[in-house]
XYZ file of C-alpha atoms in Angstrom:
694
model
C -7.867 42.952 -30.101
C -5.348 40.242 -29.204
C -6.332 37.639 -31.800
C -3.683 38.408 -34.389
C -0.670 38.628 -32.009
C -1.756 35.371 -30.365
C -2.178 33.727 -33.754
C 1.277 34.878 -34.806
C 2.804 33.553 -31.584
C 1.079 30.197 -32.084
C 2.329 29.963 -35.654
C 5.846 30.841 -34.550
C 5.733 28.091 -31.925
C 4.412 25.608 -34.475
C 7.049 26.691 -36.954
C 9.789 26.248 -34.394
C 8.607 22.741 -33.585
C 8.392 21.869 -37.291
C 11.902 23.180 -37.935
C 13.252 21.307 -34.926
C 11.507 18.121 -35.996
C 12.711 18.477 -39.577
C 16.313 18.982 -38.536
C 15.978 16.065 -36.111
C 14.744 13.733 -38.778
C 17.488 14.719 -41.152
C 20.132 14.162 -38.502
C 18.668 10.745 -37.610
C 20.465 10.912 -34.260
C 18.394 13.616 -32.603
C 14.785 14.589 -32.106
C 12.576 17.133 -30.424
C 9.762 15.916 -28.239
C 6.974 17.953 -26.658
C 3.955 19.997 -27.637
C 2.989 23.557 -28.570
C 3.977 24.866 -25.109
C 7.199 23.057 -24.232
C 9.725 20.871 -26.045
C 12.975 19.067 -25.320
C 15.830 18.536 -27.772
C 17.375 15.098 -27.345
C 20.297 13.630 -29.266
C 22.130 10.324 -29.264
C 25.032 11.366 -31.429
C 27.825 8.837 -31.052
C 25.532 6.454 -29.209
C 25.158 8.537 -25.998
C 21.775 10.016 -25.180
C 21.732 13.632 -23.953
C 19.551 16.721 -23.733
C 20.711 19.950 -25.370
C 17.836 22.425 -24.895
C 14.469 22.920 -23.246
C 12.190 25.184 -25.303
C 9.785 27.246 -23.198
C 7.258 28.462 -25.759
C 5.059 29.956 -23.035
C 7.763 32.402 -22.011
C 9.549 32.539 -25.382
C 12.800 31.364 -23.809
C 15.233 28.480 -23.880
C 17.076 26.535 -21.217
C 20.432 25.414 -22.614
C 21.890 22.211 -21.199
C 25.686 22.250 -21.073
C 26.371 18.610 -20.336
C 25.813 16.377 -17.346
C 25.162 12.665 -17.003
C 21.569 12.876 -18.383
C 20.566 10.234 -15.833
C 22.119 7.794 -13.389
C 21.335 4.450 -11.805
C 23.132 3.135 -8.744
C 22.975 -0.664 -8.779
C 24.557 -3.677 -7.121
C 24.835 -6.939 -9.016
C 24.030 -10.176 -7.236
C 27.124 -11.359 -5.399
C 28.925 -8.005 -5.656
C 30.202 -6.211 -2.560
C 29.939 -2.655 -3.892
C 27.504 -0.450 -5.766
C 28.226 0.892 -9.218
C 26.871 4.189 -10.527
C 25.848 4.062 -14.173
C 25.191 7.099 -16.365
C 24.227 7.626 -19.997
C 27.906 7.184 -20.892
C 27.735 3.568 -19.682
C 25.112 2.656 -22.278
C 24.912 2.414 -26.044
C 21.832 3.461 -27.992
C 20.201 0.494 -29.689
C 17.248 2.334 -31.206
C 14.594 5.010 -30.822
C 10.921 5.531 -31.512
C 8.932 8.756 -31.708
C 5.226 8.905 -30.979
C 2.548 10.684 -33.029
C 3.194 14.399 -33.386
C 6.556 14.072 -31.626
C 4.686 14.019 -28.303
C 6.819 11.142 -27.044
C 10.228 9.621 -27.627
C 11.687 6.329 -26.423
C 15.452 5.925 -26.602
C 16.535 2.313 -26.047
C 19.859 1.673 -24.337
C 22.050 -1.376 -23.722
C 24.549 -1.473 -20.860
C 28.188 -1.599 -21.957
C 29.585 -3.205 -18.808
C 26.518 -4.088 -16.742
C 23.809 -6.461 -18.023
C 21.054 -3.898 -17.962
C 18.670 -2.468 -20.573
C 17.134 0.981 -20.167
C 14.460 2.863 -22.064
C 14.623 6.632 -21.538
C 11.113 7.876 -22.195
C 10.328 11.557 -22.825
C 6.649 12.457 -23.197
C 4.129 15.298 -23.171
C 0.366 15.695 -23.488
C -1.375 18.272 -25.699
C -2.156 21.563 -23.989
C -0.030 20.951 -20.888
C 2.890 23.360 -20.321
C 4.969 20.568 -18.814
C 6.479 17.286 -19.948
C 7.910 14.221 -18.296
C 10.845 11.834 -18.432
C 11.019 8.287 -17.096
C 13.522 5.445 -16.883
C 12.339 1.904 -17.612
C 14.919 -0.649 -16.488
C 15.131 -4.345 -17.399
C 17.674 -6.618 -15.712
C 19.629 -9.258 -17.619
C 21.243 -10.387 -14.363
C 19.865 -10.247 -10.794
C 20.565 -6.856 -9.239
C 19.392 -4.258 -6.748
C 18.654 -0.631 -7.656
C 19.554 1.679 -4.764
C 19.271 5.126 -6.298
C 17.927 6.720 -9.446
C 18.551 10.179 -10.871
C 16.072 10.699 -13.688
C 17.593 14.098 -14.405
C 21.280 14.902 -14.123
C 22.002 17.841 -16.410
C 24.118 20.987 -16.320
C 21.841 24.047 -16.214
C 23.608 27.294 -15.370
C 20.627 29.233 -14.004
C 19.070 26.469 -11.883
C 18.308 27.270 -8.236
C 16.672 25.372 -5.377
C 14.261 27.802 -3.643
C 13.748 25.705 -0.499
C 16.129 26.847 2.235
C 15.715 24.273 5.017
C 17.504 21.001 5.734
C 16.447 19.304 8.973
C 16.268 15.531 8.670
C 16.151 14.923 12.408
C 15.001 12.163 14.734
C 14.791 14.411 17.805
C 14.007 18.076 18.272
C 10.772 19.981 18.762
C 9.698 21.778 15.576
C 12.917 20.728 13.841
C 11.518 18.635 10.998
C 12.215 20.082 7.554
C 13.452 17.318 5.236
C 14.856 18.726 1.951
C 12.621 16.373 -0.011
C 9.923 16.792 -2.622
C 10.625 20.439 -3.412
C 11.019 21.828 -6.962
C 13.974 23.464 -8.695
C 13.558 26.636 -10.787
C 15.578 28.331 -13.531
C 16.153 32.031 -12.979
C 16.410 33.255 -16.568
C 14.383 30.807 -18.640
C 11.444 30.412 -16.245
C 11.202 26.626 -16.036
C 10.449 24.443 -13.025
C 11.695 20.893 -12.401
C 11.086 17.996 -10.054
C 10.213 14.347 -9.583
C 6.634 13.186 -9.229
C 7.395 11.586 -5.894
C 7.118 13.323 -2.482
C 10.338 11.823 -1.084
C 12.514 12.734 -4.069
C 15.531 15.000 -3.738
C 15.435 17.709 -6.401
C 18.554 19.819 -6.026
C 21.324 21.842 -7.624
C 24.897 20.682 -6.964
C 27.922 22.194 -8.668
C 25.844 23.595 -11.507
C 24.071 20.271 -12.048
C 20.290 20.029 -11.835
C 19.462 16.663 -10.264
C 16.055 15.048 -9.794
C 16.147 11.632 -8.163
C 15.459 9.495 -5.131
C 16.677 6.584 -3.052
C 15.011 3.214 -3.300
C 15.549 -0.508 -2.797
C 14.363 -2.509 -5.793
C 15.435 -6.109 -6.415
C 15.131 -7.302 -10.010
C 15.397 -10.872 -11.228
C 16.466 -11.716 -14.764
C 13.925 -10.310 -17.212
C 12.085 -8.202 -14.640
C 11.286 -4.584 -15.507
C 10.983 -1.583 -13.198
C 9.827 1.957 -14.009
C 10.996 5.031 -12.116
C 8.756 7.786 -10.918
C 8.732 10.397 -13.701
C 10.627 13.636 -13.557
C 8.775 16.665 -14.879
C 9.785 20.034 -16.341
C 7.332 22.877 -16.865
C 7.180 26.282 -18.481
C 6.119 29.669 -17.153
C 5.530 32.943 -18.969
C 8.069 34.742 -16.759
C 10.828 33.735 -14.330
C 9.253 36.127 -11.819
C 6.126 33.956 -11.688
C 7.560 30.481 -12.088
C 6.180 29.487 -8.671
C 2.667 30.361 -9.845
C 3.149 28.157 -12.912
C 4.433 25.317 -10.747
C 1.488 25.541 -8.349
C -0.901 25.621 -11.325
C 0.609 22.278 -12.371
C 0.155 20.894 -8.852
C -3.476 22.022 -8.895
C -4.058 20.406 -12.288
C -2.573 17.058 -11.239
C -4.110 16.677 -7.778
C -5.551 13.343 -6.709
C -8.925 15.072 -6.480
C -9.984 18.608 -7.425
C -9.543 21.273 -4.761
C -12.734 21.604 -2.732
C -13.853 23.340 0.431
C -13.812 20.661 3.125
C -15.722 21.978 6.150
C -16.070 19.587 9.077
C -16.411 19.145 12.824
C -13.816 17.251 14.894
C -14.734 15.944 18.343
C -11.232 16.135 19.894
C -11.658 19.405 21.810
C -15.105 18.274 22.930
C -14.205 14.873 24.368
C -10.609 13.837 23.732
C -10.244 10.054 24.051
C -13.438 9.872 26.128
C -15.598 10.083 22.999
C -18.316 7.458 22.584
C -21.387 6.910 20.428
C -23.796 8.963 22.531
C -21.431 11.899 22.980
C -20.461 12.008 19.335
C -23.986 11.758 17.946
C -25.156 14.449 20.379
C -22.484 16.807 19.067
C -23.376 16.011 15.460
C -27.014 16.894 16.153
C -26.051 20.083 17.966
C -23.600 21.367 15.343
C -25.976 20.582 12.493
C -28.900 22.213 14.282
C -27.032 25.393 15.187
C -25.166 25.936 11.921
C -27.090 24.223 9.145
C -30.730 24.193 10.271
C -30.920 27.430 12.264
C -28.369 29.560 10.398
C -28.410 28.232 6.824
C -24.770 27.193 6.646
C -24.230 24.612 3.872
C -24.017 21.090 5.341
C -20.587 20.173 6.640
C -18.801 17.587 4.545
C -17.742 15.418 7.489
C -18.097 14.836 11.225
C -14.954 13.263 12.624
C -14.333 10.802 15.456
C -10.796 11.526 16.609
C -8.465 9.325 18.700
C -10.522 7.102 21.000
C -12.520 4.691 18.808
C -9.843 1.997 18.365
C -9.556 -1.159 20.482
C -5.909 -1.484 21.526
C -6.543 -4.369 23.945
C -7.023 -6.818 21.094
C -4.211 -8.630 19.291
C -4.062 -6.795 15.974
C -1.812 -9.451 14.470
C -4.655 -11.981 14.747
C -7.931 -10.181 14.149
C -6.891 -7.293 11.939
C -5.527 -3.843 12.731
C -7.506 -0.855 13.938
C -10.590 -2.697 15.254
C -13.422 -0.731 16.867
C -13.702 -0.727 20.666
C -16.800 -1.228 22.768
C -17.754 2.464 22.780
C -18.983 2.126 19.200
C -20.556 -0.709 17.223
C -18.131 -2.281 14.775
C -19.699 -0.483 11.816
C -20.312 2.858 13.609
C -23.962 2.469 12.631
C -25.468 5.116 14.956
C -22.773 7.636 14.062
C -23.289 6.968 10.355
C -27.046 7.413 10.683
C -26.671 10.692 12.560
C -24.223 12.209 10.065
C -26.453 11.027 7.219
C -29.350 12.958 8.780
C -27.011 15.959 8.763
C -26.455 15.367 5.018
C -22.822 14.654 5.744
C -20.388 11.753 6.065
C -18.324 10.115 8.789
C -14.596 10.704 9.210
C -12.021 8.937 11.380
C -8.672 9.603 13.013
C -6.056 6.884 12.482
C -2.281 6.672 12.897
C -0.358 4.703 10.241
C 2.635 4.492 12.575
C 0.472 3.649 15.630
C 1.512 6.912 17.279
C -0.522 8.397 20.156
C -3.627 6.264 20.780
C -2.461 3.375 18.623
C 0.691 2.721 20.631
C -0.767 0.321 23.254
C -1.493 -2.202 20.483
C 2.165 -2.501 19.479
C 3.488 -5.033 22.064
C 1.258 -7.837 20.767
C 2.286 -7.115 17.175
C 5.943 -7.123 18.239
C 5.439 -10.476 19.965
C 3.967 -11.832 16.727
C 7.175 -10.915 14.903
C 5.858 -7.852 13.093
C 8.404 -5.151 12.359
C 8.234 -2.529 15.120
C 10.347 0.437 16.074
C 10.745 2.119 19.427
C 8.085 3.130 20.169
C 6.077 2.858 16.924
C 5.500 0.673 13.863
C 7.708 0.530 10.790
C 6.027 1.775 7.622
C 8.061 -0.718 5.601
C 7.215 -3.861 7.573
C 5.158 -6.038 5.228
C 2.760 -7.801 7.667
C 1.616 -4.605 9.370
C 1.478 -2.475 6.212
C -0.464 -5.155 4.345
C -2.938 -5.348 7.230
C -3.129 -1.542 7.376
C -3.863 -1.376 3.650
C -6.631 -3.935 3.971
C -8.239 -2.045 6.865
C -8.003 1.438 5.350
C -9.402 0.297 2.010
C -12.173 -1.526 3.878
C -13.069 1.649 5.784
C -13.004 3.773 2.629
C -15.171 1.227 0.812
C -17.683 1.303 3.665
C -18.235 5.034 3.212
C -15.747 6.619 5.617
C -15.219 9.846 3.702
C -12.420 11.498 5.659
C -9.194 10.182 7.181
C -6.949 12.132 9.538
C -3.711 10.146 9.337
C -1.793 11.265 12.398
C 1.697 10.126 13.316
C 3.035 9.196 9.891
C 6.803 9.218 10.425
C 6.536 10.566 13.980
C 5.307 13.779 15.579
C 6.333 17.302 16.555
C 9.167 16.228 18.860
C 10.325 12.809 17.615
C 10.579 10.973 14.312
C 11.167 7.247 13.782
C 13.293 5.555 11.122
C 13.714 1.873 10.328
C 17.523 1.695 10.173
C 19.645 -1.355 10.903
C 21.322 -1.102 14.299
C 18.839 1.431 15.695
C 15.548 1.171 17.540
C 13.977 4.058 15.625
C 14.254 7.503 17.184
C 17.581 7.709 19.034
C 19.166 11.178 19.367
C 22.253 9.830 17.565
C 20.197 9.691 14.381
C 20.251 13.484 14.239
C 23.807 13.133 12.903
C 23.910 13.897 9.175
C 25.986 10.771 8.531
C 22.727 8.837 8.820
C 20.833 11.088 6.403
C 20.989 8.637 3.507
C 19.561 5.827 5.623
C 16.837 8.097 6.994
C 15.997 9.376 3.533
C 15.795 5.850 2.147
C 13.302 4.874 4.848
C 11.187 7.949 4.107
C 11.218 7.071 0.409
C 10.234 3.441 0.929
C 7.598 4.324 3.516
C 6.157 7.029 1.268
C 5.888 4.612 -1.650
C 4.057 2.113 0.533
C 1.614 4.772 1.718
C 1.039 5.961 -1.852
C -0.130 2.496 -2.853
C -2.617 2.511 0.013
C -3.867 5.993 -0.905
C -4.383 4.948 -4.513
C -6.559 2.010 -3.468
C -8.519 4.181 -1.022
C -9.269 6.654 -3.807
C -10.446 3.855 -6.053
C -12.674 2.469 -3.297
C -14.172 5.892 -2.539
C -13.528 8.558 -5.219
C -14.934 11.242 -2.898
C -12.590 10.430 -0.002
C -10.607 13.245 1.654
C -7.227 12.272 3.137
C -5.015 14.379 5.394
C -1.515 13.371 6.480
C -0.695 15.010 9.776
C 2.069 14.718 12.406
C 5.336 13.365 11.051
C 4.522 14.146 7.426
C 6.569 16.627 5.397
C 5.498 19.414 3.068
C 6.063 18.168 -0.456
C 3.490 19.461 -2.953
C 3.748 16.115 -4.753
C 1.849 14.543 -1.856
C -1.212 16.242 -3.345
C -1.147 13.815 -6.252
C -2.125 11.187 -3.659
C -3.916 12.932 -0.774
C -5.735 16.232 -0.157
C -3.981 18.226 2.576
C -0.831 18.110 4.709
C -0.224 19.231 8.298
C 1.803 22.457 8.417
C 4.413 20.673 10.644
C 6.593 22.327 13.294
C 3.623 23.736 15.212
C 1.379 22.546 18.024
C -2.257 21.570 17.632
C -3.462 24.300 19.999
C -2.285 27.811 19.107
C -0.556 29.224 22.168
C -1.382 32.617 23.571
C -3.141 34.575 26.285
C -5.558 36.237 23.847
C -6.642 36.039 20.220
C -3.822 38.324 19.057
C -1.233 36.021 20.608
C -2.949 32.924 19.189
C -2.909 34.412 15.708
C 0.736 35.396 16.028
C 1.702 31.884 17.157
C 0.072 30.159 14.192
C 0.946 32.847 11.661
C 4.586 32.869 12.769
C 4.669 29.180 11.824
C 3.135 30.080 8.464
C 5.791 32.763 7.971
C 8.560 30.286 8.763
C 7.355 27.765 6.203
C 6.167 30.161 3.465
C 8.337 33.278 3.492
C 11.175 33.685 1.005
C 13.149 35.012 3.989
C 12.644 31.743 5.903
C 12.088 28.162 4.650
C 10.451 29.272 1.389
C 8.487 26.034 1.155
C 6.949 25.611 -2.284
C 3.548 24.358 -1.208
C 0.024 25.707 -1.851
C -1.447 27.308 1.253
C -4.852 26.102 0.074
C -3.893 22.566 1.104
C -2.458 23.186 4.563
C -3.949 21.556 7.663
C -3.472 24.164 10.404
C -5.653 22.920 13.307
C -7.832 26.040 13.257
C -10.301 27.549 13.986
C -11.118 26.678 17.569
C -13.787 27.900 19.944
C -13.569 26.183 23.305
C -15.111 28.744 25.665
C -17.825 31.359 25.629
C -17.881 34.900 27.022
C -15.590 36.335 24.364
C -16.686 39.610 22.745
C -18.330 38.780 19.399
C -16.097 41.229 17.531
C -12.942 39.617 18.941
C -14.108 36.150 17.916
C -15.253 37.389 14.507
C -11.902 39.012 13.683
C -9.952 35.981 14.894
C -12.201 33.666 12.895
C -12.000 35.602 9.631
C -8.242 36.072 9.967
C -7.859 32.360 10.578
C -10.006 31.453 7.576
C -8.218 34.000 5.387
C -5.067 31.886 5.476
C -6.706 30.332 2.485
C -6.757 26.661 3.308
C -9.595 24.706 1.742
C -9.519 22.389 4.773
C -11.644 24.011 7.484
C -12.009 21.801 10.550
C -13.958 23.205 13.498
C -12.624 22.484 16.990
C -15.404 23.280 19.433
C -16.697 22.829 22.941
C -20.066 22.234 21.362
C -22.354 22.548 24.367
C -20.560 25.528 25.906
C -21.135 27.988 23.058
C -23.634 30.834 23.253
C -26.103 31.947 20.603
C -23.723 34.773 19.752
C -20.850 32.319 19.346
C -22.900 30.242 16.899
C -23.908 33.400 15.020
C -20.294 34.402 14.476
C -19.219 30.877 13.608
C -21.953 30.673 10.978
C -20.891 34.015 9.511
C -17.333 32.781 9.198
C -18.179 29.466 7.541
C -20.484 31.239 5.085
C -17.677 33.697 4.302
C -15.331 30.795 3.588
C -17.868 29.313 1.173
C -18.300 32.628 -0.606
C -14.616 33.505 -0.854
C -13.375 29.950 -1.480
C -12.683 30.336 -5.238
C -9.945 32.833 -4.341
C -8.250 30.268 -2.079
C -6.837 28.601 -5.178
C -4.227 31.391 -5.284
C -3.906 32.098 -1.562
C -0.576 33.366 -0.255
C 0.978 35.129 2.722
C 2.167 38.730 2.470
C 3.834 41.297 4.689
C 6.270 40.933 7.548
C 7.142 38.600 10.387
C 4.357 38.153 12.967
C 6.925 37.401 15.684
C 8.437 40.843 15.127
C 5.007 42.500 15.484
C 5.114 43.468 11.807
C 1.966 43.859 9.730
C 1.218 40.708 7.753
C -1.701 39.011 6.117
C -3.054 36.767 3.398
C -4.574 37.288 -0.017
C -6.201 35.286 -2.779
C -7.648 36.105 -6.189
C -9.777 34.971 -9.095
C -9.994 36.749 -12.449
C -12.617 39.190 -11.167
C -12.435 39.223 -7.368
C -10.162 38.751 -4.399
C -9.639 39.276 -0.709
C -6.956 40.667 1.567
C -6.547 40.145 5.301
C -4.175 42.218 7.409
C -3.183 41.901 11.047
C -1.314 44.528 13.020
C -0.215 42.687 16.189
C 1.724 45.682 17.512
C 0.631 48.321 20.000
C 1.132 51.094 17.434
C -0.833 52.470 14.486
C 0.580 51.113 11.218
C 0.125 51.849 7.517
C 0.340 49.082 4.939
C 0.564 49.574 1.187
C -0.308 47.088 -1.519
C -0.321 47.170 -5.302
C -2.863 45.100 -7.182
C -0.581 43.197 -9.518
C 0.693 39.693 -10.201
C 3.119 39.889 -7.289
C 0.119 40.182 -4.981
C -1.362 37.085 -6.583
C -3.701 38.458 -9.224
C -3.899 36.228 -12.298
C -2.232 37.693 -15.359
C -5.627 38.099 -17.002
C -6.826 40.273 -14.100
C -4.070 42.873 -14.262
C -5.271 44.751 -17.310
C -4.410 48.423 -17.445
C -6.856 50.508 -15.470
C -8.886 47.611 -14.051
C -10.851 48.960 -11.100
C -12.013 47.081 -8.019
C -14.704 48.027 -5.528
C -13.616 47.407 -1.920
C -15.944 46.049 0.768
C -15.551 44.181 4.046
C -17.416 41.480 5.984
C -16.580 43.633 9.016
C -19.202 46.304 8.379
C -17.914 48.664 11.063
C -14.589 48.955 9.205
C -16.123 50.242 5.968
C -15.543 53.936 6.653
C -11.872 53.384 7.460
C -11.113 51.551 4.210
C -10.481 52.812 0.680
C -13.553 52.571 -1.508
C -11.786 51.462 -4.684
C -8.440 50.226 -5.924
C -6.909 50.229 -9.392
C -4.709 47.524 -10.843
C -1.087 48.602 -10.936
C -1.631 51.481 -8.509
C -0.700 51.609 -4.803
C -3.455 51.282 -2.218
C -2.863 52.162 1.441
C -4.660 50.696 4.452
C -4.519 52.095 7.987
C -4.322 49.609 10.835
C -4.952 50.610 14.453
C -3.038 48.702 17.148
C -3.817 44.975 17.523
C -6.355 45.082 14.713
C -7.504 42.772 11.932
C -8.817 44.141 8.644
C -10.564 42.057 5.978
C -10.983 43.571 2.507
C -12.873 42.133 -0.443
C -12.253 43.281 -4.011
C -14.800 43.047 -6.821
C -13.804 44.023 -10.333
C -16.169 46.601 -11.810
C -17.246 47.249 -15.366
C -15.537 50.244 -17.031
C -17.175 53.450 -15.862
C -19.145 51.739 -13.092
C -17.213 53.298 -10.204
C -17.394 57.030 -9.523
């Protein structure tokens, strides 16, 4: 029985909060704000607001704060020639107000030397093991805000797990901006960040800083609110990433779902038209859904090739439909409706790839353009883009592949004074602040569009592709992000080489020994699986397909040469899509394990629910290999699934592998798998009732 220990822990947490609140009230210059899972001690002794402690009741730990600026604002007054950086020390406390149950606290500040009022708001919701902080700024004189640091506190055990820093304009697969990644504490098990993809959350000189660049002009009396910072609690520093990703999952724009769809790009490229597309929709639906009982795909997607770039977009609206389709895609919509699905479209916010020929007329009209693409901060174009994308979403377009956001694999564009957009000189780090500011402003503009699209169509699915960057906070606005720094077609002479190419890119972004990107693999767009020729041995295709799907992304887009596939090809494809549907609940906790694919080391993927899971392994080498796992939290099992002695029955969708695999595995005990050369193994684990396995 665990009732009494849990009750005692809950009472202790409640008692701690009551004691903190009581002492706060008696002091009259301090308070504790939070809930039963996390709390923050705030004081304004002597008129300066500051944080002293974060209480992690989930992990029974504390994060002491040993000073810092608490927050900062970089502003420039109207008529001034220089910025001024303001911190909590530059303000006096004029009052405070606590919300019901100490779940929120507003501390009101008045600028000592700058005519500026600030409310520092700390707030939490019941039952959430995280809480937020926000700055609300009111100008008493015209000014411009150029930078905000919502958090600026001294935390001794804070670390930034993300290892990369490539904010480049030129360079193939060299795009790793240090933006929108969390900070963790090593002893107290808390995670920190800003709820904004283009924020810089970092540790500098022992200071934990969460902030971002902006350009906000305020007139007298105008008020502006920052994006919130957020701090969360975990039950153990060893699993703080799991706690952080649980928060991301809980705050997504839309719940995680399995998005299976067909994309016409490998079928037709830019030569797609109504007849070709509808023929492929009929064929895919017939082969997979009607003949093989695959659940209906969620979308059929017209890729690059539907837009009319001969028209003047500055006059008639951006992203018009060309003569290959009617303006409302009526035949395509009817065909996908018969397939019990919805229509999706490719589109490039920056007019990259197939949108580029439309740019000269917009440039001639005075719209803000770069070389060679559009600025994502130019008002006329972005306003027109918003109108068009919301219109499409309202009309029932259910999927958007937004390609060419801030550039592509080889080149990125920035709207910086004195530059055309993507010059090699912009690789110099001295331009990083200007580049980062453009990314922040462009991201904010896109976020507003995404919000309106979601309102227009609550079931919409949005992917940001080339030129995006992997911040998990994007998922509060869209559904999946391109894995970046990889090509659309996996390179290789055979399926082993193709897997190694794509999985090496996964290793680079996900491994703690490489970039260590803190991003859920279940929301990666990886441009797989593809089947563009027939004649392949069914077993080779099946193992490639299952290994590809086992990466654990919920976004499964099929790239096919639809009319070249054999009956056997369709059989295997149907098996794979059905497997993804069955195993999908485990994708919520998908992760990569093992070694470096480029070094021919055994690697794979795994995902778990409370009572089941899967494991994929690939041995790309020419030698027999052994691989050992332990079913524990480090492998991805939820804490509730790691009970002592829990037993799992092992099976495989690859029936011929059954004899070579262990029959059972026990939580906490090692389990060894043999891998012949150049082999894929797929294992499924089902938790059994006590005594059920013999």
